[in-house]
Coordinates of C-alpha atoms in Angstrom, one line a residue:
M1 CA 183.4 3.9 -18.4
T2 CA 179.8 4.7 -18.0
T3 CA 178.8 3.0 -14.8
Q4 CA 179.2 4.5 -11.3
E5 CA 181.6 2.6 -9.0
N6 CA 181.0 2.2 -5.3
T7 CA 183.4 4.7 -3.8
A8 CA 183.2 3.0 -0.5
T9 CA 185.4 0.2 -1.9
T10 CA 187.9 2.7 -3.3
K11 CA 190.9 3.4 -1.1
R12 CA 192.4 6.9 -0.9
G13 CA 195.6 7.2 -2.8
D14 CA 195.2 3.8 -4.5
L15 CA 195.8 5.1 -8.0
T16 CA 197.1 3.9 -11.3
S17 CA 199.4 6.2 -13.3
A18 CA 196.5 6.9 -15.6
E19 CA 194.3 7.9 -12.7
R20 CA 196.9 10.3 -11.4
E21 CA 197.1 11.8 -14.8
M22 CA 193.3 12.0 -14.8
L23 CA 193.2 14.0 -11.6
Q24 CA 195.7 16.5 -13.0
V25 CA 193.7 16.7 -16.3
A26 CA 190.5 17.3 -14.4
A27 CA 191.9 20.3 -12.5
A28 CA 193.4 21.7 -15.7
G29 CA 190.1 21.3 -17.6
D30 CA 191.5 19.4 -20.6
V31 CA 188.3 17.8 -22.0
Q32 CA 189.9 16.1 -24.9
E33 CA 192.5 14.3 -22.8
A34 CA 190.0 13.6 -20.1
T35 CA 187.7 11.9 -22.6
R36 CA 190.6 9.7 -23.8
L37 CA 191.5 8.7 -20.2
L38 CA 187.9 8.0 -19.2
N39 CA 187.5 5.6 -22.1
S40 CA 190.4 3.5 -21.0
K41 CA 190.0 0.6 -18.6
E42 CA 192.8 1.9 -16.3
V43 CA 190.7 4.9 -15.0
R44 CA 187.9 4.7 -12.5
V45 CA 185.8 7.8 -12.7
N46 CA 185.5 7.9 -8.9
C47 CA 189.1 7.2 -8.0
L48 CA 190.4 9.0 -4.9
D49 CA 193.6 10.8 -4.3
E50 CA 195.5 10.9 -1.0
N51 CA 193.0 13.4 0.5
G52 CA 189.9 11.6 -0.7
M53 CA 189.1 13.9 -3.6
T54 CA 187.6 12.5 -6.9
P55 CA 188.3 14.0 -10.3
L56 CA 184.8 15.6 -10.1
M57 CA 185.8 17.4 -6.9
H58 CA 189.0 18.7 -8.5
A59 CA 187.2 19.9 -11.6
A60 CA 184.4 21.6 -9.5
Y61 CA 186.9 23.4 -7.2
K62 CA 188.9 24.7 -10.2
G63 CA 185.7 25.9 -11.9
Q64 CA 186.0 23.6 -14.9
A65 CA 182.4 23.4 -16.1
D66 CA 182.9 21.3 -19.2
L67 CA 185.0 18.8 -17.4
C68 CA 182.4 18.5 -14.7
R69 CA 179.7 17.9 -17.3
L70 CA 181.9 15.2 -18.9
L71 CA 182.6 13.4 -15.6
L72 CA 178.9 13.4 -14.7
Q73 CA 178.1 11.9 -18.1
H74 CA 180.5 9.1 -17.2
G75 CA 178.8 8.3 -13.9
A76 CA 180.8 10.4 -11.4
D77 CA 179.3 10.2 -7.9
V78 CA 178.1 13.7 -7.1
N79 CA 177.5 12.7 -3.4
C80 CA 180.8 11.0 -2.7
N81 CA 182.0 12.0 0.8
E82 CA 185.2 10.1 1.1
H83 CA 187.1 13.4 1.5
E84 CA 189.2 13.5 4.7
Y85 CA 187.2 16.5 6.0
G86 CA 183.8 15.3 4.5
Y87 CA 183.7 17.8 1.6
T88 CA 181.5 16.9 -1.3
A89 CA 181.6 18.0 -4.9
L90 CA 178.8 20.5 -4.2
M91 CA 180.9 22.0 -1.4
F92 CA 183.9 22.4 -3.7
A93 CA 181.7 23.9 -6.4
S94 CA 180.1 26.5 -4.0
L95 CA 183.6 27.4 -2.6
S96 CA 184.8 28.1 -6.1
G97 CA 182.1 30.6 -6.6
N98 CA 180.9 29.1 -9.9
A99 CA 177.1 29.3 -9.9
E100 CA 176.9 27.2 -13.1
I101 CA 178.8 24.3 -11.7
T102 CA 176.9 24.6 -8.4
W103 CA 173.6 24.3 -10.3
M104 CA 175.1 21.4 -12.3
M105 CA 175.9 19.4 -9.1
L106 CA 172.4 20.1 -7.8
D107 CA 170.8 19.0 -11.1
A108 CA 172.8 15.8 -11.0
G109 CA 171.3 14.9 -7.6
A110 CA 173.7 16.5 -5.1
E111 CA 172.3 16.5 -1.5
T112 CA 172.2 19.9 0.1
D113 CA 172.0 18.8 3.7
L114 CA 175.3 16.8 3.8
V115 CA 177.8 18.4 6.3
N116 CA 181.5 18.3 6.5
S117 CA 183.7 17.5 9.5
V118 CA 182.8 20.7 11.3
G119 CA 179.1 20.4 10.6
R120 CA 178.7 22.9 7.8
T121 CA 176.6 22.4 4.7
A122 CA 177.6 23.6 1.2
A123 CA 175.4 26.7 1.5
Q124 CA 176.8 27.6 4.9
M125 CA 180.4 27.2 3.6
A126 CA 179.7 29.3 0.5
A127 CA 178.1 32.0 2.7
F128 CA 181.2 32.0 5.0
V129 CA 183.6 32.8 2.1
G130 CA 181.2 35.3 0.5
Q131 CA 180.0 33.3 -2.5
H132 CA 176.5 34.7 -2.2
D133 CA 175.5 33.7 -5.8
C134 CA 176.2 30.1 -5.0
V135 CA 174.2 30.3 -1.8
T136 CA 171.3 31.7 -3.7
V137 CA 171.5 28.9 -6.3
I138 CA 171.5 26.2 -3.6
N139 CA 168.7 27.8 -1.6
N140 CA 166.5 28.2 -4.7
F141 CA 167.2 24.9 -6.4
F142 CA 164.1 22.9 -7.5
S143 CA 164.5 19.7 -9.4
R144 CA 162.7 19.6 -12.7
T145 CA 161.8 16.0 -11.9
R146 CA 159.5 17.2 -9.2
L147 CA 157.7 19.4 -11.6
E148 CA 157.5 16.8 -14.4
Y149 CA 155.5 14.6 -12.0
Y150 CA 152.5 16.7 -12.9
T151 CA 153.0 16.3 -16.6
R152 CA 151.9 12.6 -16.3
P153 CA 148.4 11.5 -15.6
Q154 CA 148.1 10.2 -12.0
G155 CA 145.6 7.6 -10.8
L156 CA 142.3 7.9 -12.6
E157 CA 143.3 11.1 -14.4
K158 CA 142.8 11.0 -18.2
E159 CA 145.2 13.9 -18.8
P160 CA 148.0 15.5 -16.8
I161 CA 147.5 18.6 -14.7
L162 CA 150.3 20.3 -16.5
P163 CA 150.9 19.9 -20.2
P164 CA 154.4 18.7 -20.9
K165 CA 155.2 21.7 -23.1
L166 CA 154.7 24.1 -20.2
A167 CA 157.1 22.3 -17.8
G168 CA 160.2 24.0 -19.3
P169 CA 158.9 27.6 -19.2
L170 CA 157.4 27.1 -15.7
H171 CA 160.6 25.5 -14.3
K172 CA 162.6 28.5 -15.6
I173 CA 160.4 30.8 -13.6
I174 CA 160.7 28.6 -10.5
M175 CA 164.4 28.6 -10.7
T176 CA 164.9 32.4 -11.0
T177 CA 166.5 34.1 -8.1
N178 CA 165.1 37.5 -9.1
L179 CA 161.8 37.8 -7.3
N180 CA 160.9 41.2 -8.8
P181 CA 157.4 40.8 -10.1
V182 CA 158.3 42.9 -13.2
K183 CA 161.0 40.4 -14.1
M184 CA 158.6 37.5 -13.6
V185 CA 155.9 39.1 -15.8
M186 CA 158.6 39.8 -18.4
M187 CA 159.5 36.1 -18.4
V188 CA 155.8 35.2 -18.9
K189 CA 155.5 37.7 -21.7
E190 CA 158.6 36.4 -23.5
N191 CA 157.2 32.9 -23.8
P192 CA 154.2 32.6 -26.2
L193 CA 153.2 29.3 -24.5
L194 CA 152.6 31.1 -21.2
V195 CA 150.7 34.1 -22.6
D196 CA 147.5 32.2 -22.6
V197 CA 144.6 32.1 -20.2
V198 CA 144.3 28.3 -20.1
A199 CA 148.1 27.8 -19.7
L200 CA 148.3 30.3 -16.9
E201 CA 145.4 28.6 -15.1
K202 CA 147.2 25.2 -15.2
C203 CA 150.5 26.7 -14.1
Y204 CA 149.2 28.6 -11.1
R205 CA 147.3 25.5 -9.9
V206 CA 150.4 23.5 -10.1
M207 CA 152.2 26.1 -8.0
D208 CA 149.4 25.9 -5.4
L209 CA 149.8 22.1 -5.3
L210 CA 153.6 22.5 -4.9
C211 CA 153.1 25.0 -2.1
E212 CA 150.8 22.6 -0.3
Q213 CA 153.3 19.7 -0.8
C214 CA 156.1 21.8 0.7
V215 CA 154.1 22.5 3.8
K216 CA 152.7 19.0 4.3
Q217 CA 155.9 17.0 3.6
Q218 CA 157.8 15.4 6.5
D219 CA 160.5 18.1 6.5
M220 CA 158.3 21.2 6.0
N221 CA 160.0 23.7 3.7
E222 CA 158.4 27.1 4.4
V223 CA 160.8 29.0 2.2
L224 CA 160.0 27.0 -0.9
A225 CA 156.3 27.0 0.0
M226 CA 156.3 30.8 0.2
K227 CA 158.1 31.0 -3.1
M228 CA 155.7 28.7 -4.9
H229 CA 152.8 30.8 -3.5
Y230 CA 154.4 34.0 -4.6
I231 CA 154.9 32.7 -8.1
S232 CA 151.3 31.5 -8.2
C233 CA 150.1 35.1 -7.2
V234 CA 152.2 36.6 -10.0
L235 CA 150.7 34.1 -12.6
Q236 CA 147.2 34.8 -11.3
K237 CA 147.8 38.5 -11.7
C238 CA 149.0 37.9 -15.3
L239 CA 145.8 35.8 -15.9
A240 CA 143.6 38.6 -14.6
F241 CA 145.1 41.2 -16.9
L242 CA 144.9 38.8 -19.9
Q243 CA 141.2 38.3 -19.2
E244 CA 140.8 42.0 -19.3
R245 CA 142.2 41.9 -22.9
D246 CA 145.7 43.1 -21.9
D247 CA 147.0 40.7 -24.6
K248 CA 150.7 41.5 -24.2
L249 CA 150.7 42.2 -20.4
D250 CA 152.0 45.8 -21.2
A251 CA 149.4 47.3 -18.9
L252 CA 150.4 45.1 -16.0
L253 CA 154.1 46.0 -16.4
K254 CA 153.2 49.7 -16.4
S255 CA 151.1 49.3 -13.3
L256 CA 154.0 47.6 -11.5
L257 CA 156.5 50.2 -12.6
K258 CA 154.4 53.4 -12.2
G259 CA 155.9 55.7 -9.6
R260 CA 153.9 58.0 -7.3
D261 CA 154.2 61.8 -7.8
G262 CA 157.1 63.4 -6.0
D263 CA 159.5 60.5 -5.5
G264 CA 158.7 57.8 -8.1
F265 CA 158.1 55.1 -5.5
P266 CA 156.2 52.1 -7.2
Q267 CA 153.2 51.9 -4.8
Y268 CA 151.2 49.4 -6.8
Q269 CA 154.2 47.0 -6.8
E270 CA 154.7 47.4 -3.1
K271 CA 151.0 46.8 -2.4
F272 CA 150.9 43.8 -4.7
I273 CA 153.9 42.1 -2.9
R274 CA 152.3 42.8 0.5
D275 CA 149.1 41.3 -0.7
C276 CA 150.8 38.2 -1.9
I277 CA 152.4 37.6 1.5
R278 CA 149.1 38.3 3.2
K279 CA 147.3 35.7 1.1
F280 CA 149.7 32.9 2.1
P281 CA 147.2 30.1 3.1
Y282 CA 149.2 28.6 6.0
C283 CA 148.8 31.1 8.8
E284 CA 150.8 29.0 11.3
A285 CA 154.0 29.3 9.3
T286 CA 156.9 30.9 11.2
L287 CA 158.2 32.5 8.0
L288 CA 154.9 34.3 7.4
H289 CA 154.9 35.7 10.9
Q290 CA 158.5 37.0 10.4
L291 CA 157.6 38.6 7.1
V292 CA 154.6 40.3 8.6
E293 CA 156.5 41.6 11.6
N294 CA 159.2 43.1 9.4
I295 CA 156.8 44.6 6.8
A296 CA 153.6 45.6 8.6
P297 CA 155.1 48.5 10.7
V298 CA 156.7 50.1 7.6
E299 CA 154.8 52.8 5.9
I300 CA 154.5 52.3 2.1
G301 CA 157.4 54.2 0.5
N302 CA 159.8 53.7 3.4
S303 CA 162.5 51.1 3.9
P304 CA 162.7 48.2 4.0
T305 CA 160.4 47.5 1.1
A306 CA 158.3 44.3 1.0
F307 CA 160.4 43.2 -2.0
S308 CA 163.7 43.5 -0.1
V309 CA 162.4 41.7 2.9
L310 CA 160.9 38.9 0.8
T311 CA 164.0 38.5 -1.3
Q312 CA 166.3 38.2 1.7
A313 CA 163.9 35.6 3.3
L314 CA 163.6 33.4 0.2
T315 CA 167.0 33.7 -1.4
G316 CA 169.3 34.8 1.3
Q317 CA 170.4 37.8 -0.8
M318 CA 171.0 41.1 0.8
A319 CA 171.3 44.4 -0.9
L320 CA 175.0 45.0 -1.2
M321 CA 176.4 48.5 -1.3
D322 CA 178.6 47.8 -4.3
T323 CA 175.9 46.0 -6.3
E324 CA 173.8 47.8 -8.9
F325 CA 170.2 46.6 -9.6
C326 CA 168.2 47.4 -12.7
A327 CA 165.5 50.0 -11.8
T328 CA 163.0 48.1 -14.0
C329 CA 163.4 44.4 -13.5
G330 CA 165.7 44.3 -10.4
E331 CA 168.4 42.2 -12.2
R332 CA 171.8 42.4 -10.5
G333 CA 174.8 43.7 -12.3
A334 CA 173.0 46.5 -14.1
D335 CA 175.6 49.0 -15.6
K336 CA 173.6 51.2 -18.1
K337 CA 173.0 54.6 -16.5
C338 CA 170.3 57.0 -17.4
S339 CA 172.2 59.5 -19.7
F340 CA 170.4 62.5 -18.2
C341 CA 170.5 62.1 -14.4
E342 CA 173.1 59.3 -14.2
M343 CA 171.5 58.2 -10.9
V344 CA 169.4 55.2 -12.1
V345 CA 170.8 52.1 -13.7
Y346 CA 169.4 49.5 -16.1
C347 CA 170.5 46.2 -17.5
G348 CA 169.7 47.2 -21.1
Q349 CA 167.9 49.6 -23.4
A350 CA 164.7 47.6 -23.3
C351 CA 164.4 48.1 -19.5
Q352 CA 165.2 51.8 -19.8
R353 CA 162.5 52.3 -22.5
L354 CA 160.0 50.5 -20.4
H355 CA 160.8 52.6 -17.3
W356 CA 161.0 56.0 -19.0
F357 CA 157.3 56.8 -18.8
T358 CA 157.6 57.0 -15.0
H359 CA 161.3 57.9 -14.5
K360 CA 161.0 61.1 -16.6
K361 CA 158.8 62.6 -13.8
V362 CA 161.7 62.5 -11.3
C363 CA 164.7 62.5 -13.7
K364 CA 165.3 66.3 -13.5
A365 CA 165.2 66.3 -9.7
L366 CA 167.7 63.5 -9.6
Q367 CA 169.9 65.4 -12.1
R368 CA 169.9 68.5 -9.8
Q369 CA 170.7 66.3 -6.9
R370 CA 173.7 64.8 -8.7
E371 CA 174.9 68.2 -9.8
F372 CA 174.6 69.6 -6.2
Q373 CA 176.6 66.7 -4.8
S374 CA 179.3 67.1 -7.4
K375 CA 179.7 70.9 -6.8
D376 CA 179.5 70.5 -3.0
S377 CA 182.1 67.7 -2.9
A378 CA 184.4 69.9 -5.2
S379 CA 184.1 72.9 -2.8
V380 CA 185.0 70.8 0.2
R381 CA 188.2 69.7 -1.5
E382 CA 189.1 73.3 -2.2
I383 CA 188.6 74.5 1.5
P384 CA 192.0 75.4 3.0
G385 CA 191.9 74.1 6.6
N386 CA 193.0 76.2 9.5
A387 CA 195.6 75.1 11.9
D388 CA 192.9 73.8 14.2
G389 CA 190.9 72.2 11.3
H390 CA 187.6 74.0 12.1
D391 CA 187.0 75.1 8.5
V392 CA 187.5 71.6 7.2
M393 CA 185.2 70.2 9.9
E394 CA 182.5 72.7 8.9
G395 CA 182.9 72.0 5.2
N396 CA 182.5 68.3 5.8
C397 CA 179.4 69.0 7.9
S398 CA 178.0 71.1 5.1
S399 CA 178.7 68.5 2.5
L400 CA 177.0 65.7 4.4
L401 CA 174.1 68.0 5.3
G402 CA 173.6 68.9 1.6
L403 CA 173.8 65.2 0.6
C404 CA 171.1 64.3 3.1
L405 CA 168.9 67.2 2.0
G406 CA 169.4 66.2 -1.6
F407 CA 168.0 62.7 -0.8
A408 CA 165.2 64.2 1.2
E409 CA 164.1 66.2 -1.9
L410 CA 162.8 63.0 -3.4
G411 CA 161.5 61.7 -0.1
H412 CA 161.8 58.0 0.7
S413 CA 162.1 56.8 -2.9
H414 CA 163.1 53.5 -4.4
A415 CA 166.7 54.6 -4.2
F416 CA 166.7 53.9 -0.4
S417 CA 167.1 50.4 1.0
E418 CA 167.7 49.1 4.5
N419 CA 171.3 50.0 4.1
Y420 CA 170.5 53.7 3.9
P421 CA 169.5 55.8 6.9
D422 CA 166.5 58.0 7.1
P423 CA 167.6 61.4 5.7
S424 CA 166.3 63.4 8.6
N425 CA 168.0 61.2 11.1
A426 CA 171.2 61.3 9.1
V427 CA 171.3 65.1 9.2
A428 CA 170.8 65.1 13.0
E429 CA 173.4 62.5 13.6
A430 CA 175.9 64.2 11.2
M431 CA 175.6 67.5 12.9
S432 CA 175.7 66.0 16.4
G433 CA 178.8 64.0 15.5
C434 CA 180.6 67.1 14.1
Q435 CA 179.8 69.1 17.1
D436 CA 181.1 66.4 19.4
W437 CA 184.2 66.0 17.3
G438 CA 184.8 69.8 17.5
R439 CA 184.5 69.8 21.3
E440 CA 186.6 66.7 21.9
G441 CA 189.3 67.2 19.2
H442 CA 189.7 71.0 19.7
P443 CA 189.2 72.1 23.3
S444 CA 188.8 75.8 23.8
S445 CA 191.4 76.0 26.4

């Protein structure tokens, strides 16, 4: 069955025995059996169970990507909202936490603004249950169809604004949720089609057109407009370096990664991102005002960085305490530590090699900091507490003080984010807290 039925005429629970089997197979992810059932005349691809769930909803909720793909190929209605509480396939996909299926639903035409019976969208529901990757996918989705519009001549144009061969590589950059400029330059560098002056000129002009379209459309999308503008700025920077005969963009990558003396903070990268935001052409945009208000008062090198503020605004991602980010490209889930200091992580050897030229300047200081923390924490564990606990209290104060001073040795480096306090403030608060605890917990009389 390859045509899409009108689910409005399908009653909940009105199922044949084959359709009941289909619902079970969809949840189980048996592609072979599902293919057999879908090819029979007894199974409607959009049949509804007693709760109003279609086979696609079952497969999406269970995280069965191959089954979802098969059902979509057979005409499953991605926007069916016959569920008793108004849930859609996109909502079930986002609740499952499967980013691949969430993207699949969006690519098939899932509407992001549909709400359930309590007025929540798929992104809001995913955020509520902590599926942040799915939230990011939804917030950053951009249909390739919208980009391919520019690959066809319009009106009196003799040739398209964007050559069709560039649509794929450019769409990949648009869809990335990692806004680190190093990562974007690496994506350009990895594709020979983009490492070309003419190609980059065409790509950044399309980004500017999309930015304008997002602002001037009926439902203005400031977030998407800012992202298109930001990508345009990165592409223009690549173009400028190519024109200066930086054939492989290596000089640009080093400029973005180079840390300042003392703490290794990437000043050039911070200034570049701030400049991108400042150049946003629509001064009346609320998002622009919010970004400026959050970034302008912050001295370069302190937190929050322009990158963290921009990322949170455009993707909804927040720096999580238990999440490691590559020190080079900013990719999440990095797990390769520097073998010397063990304080910086990378997503692979390529990123570690690329970052070493600047990391080696602070590596020894970070190593001393780690060793100090290890020794100090060990000494605290060995302190035998008195009956009144004062020795333990003083040991804990000393440990926290040493930790804060260890951070302060490097200043406000890239290791700090909005989740970490200013070291000097942390010291004062720690000592004050310990003194208060001593007075309240152990009265002198």
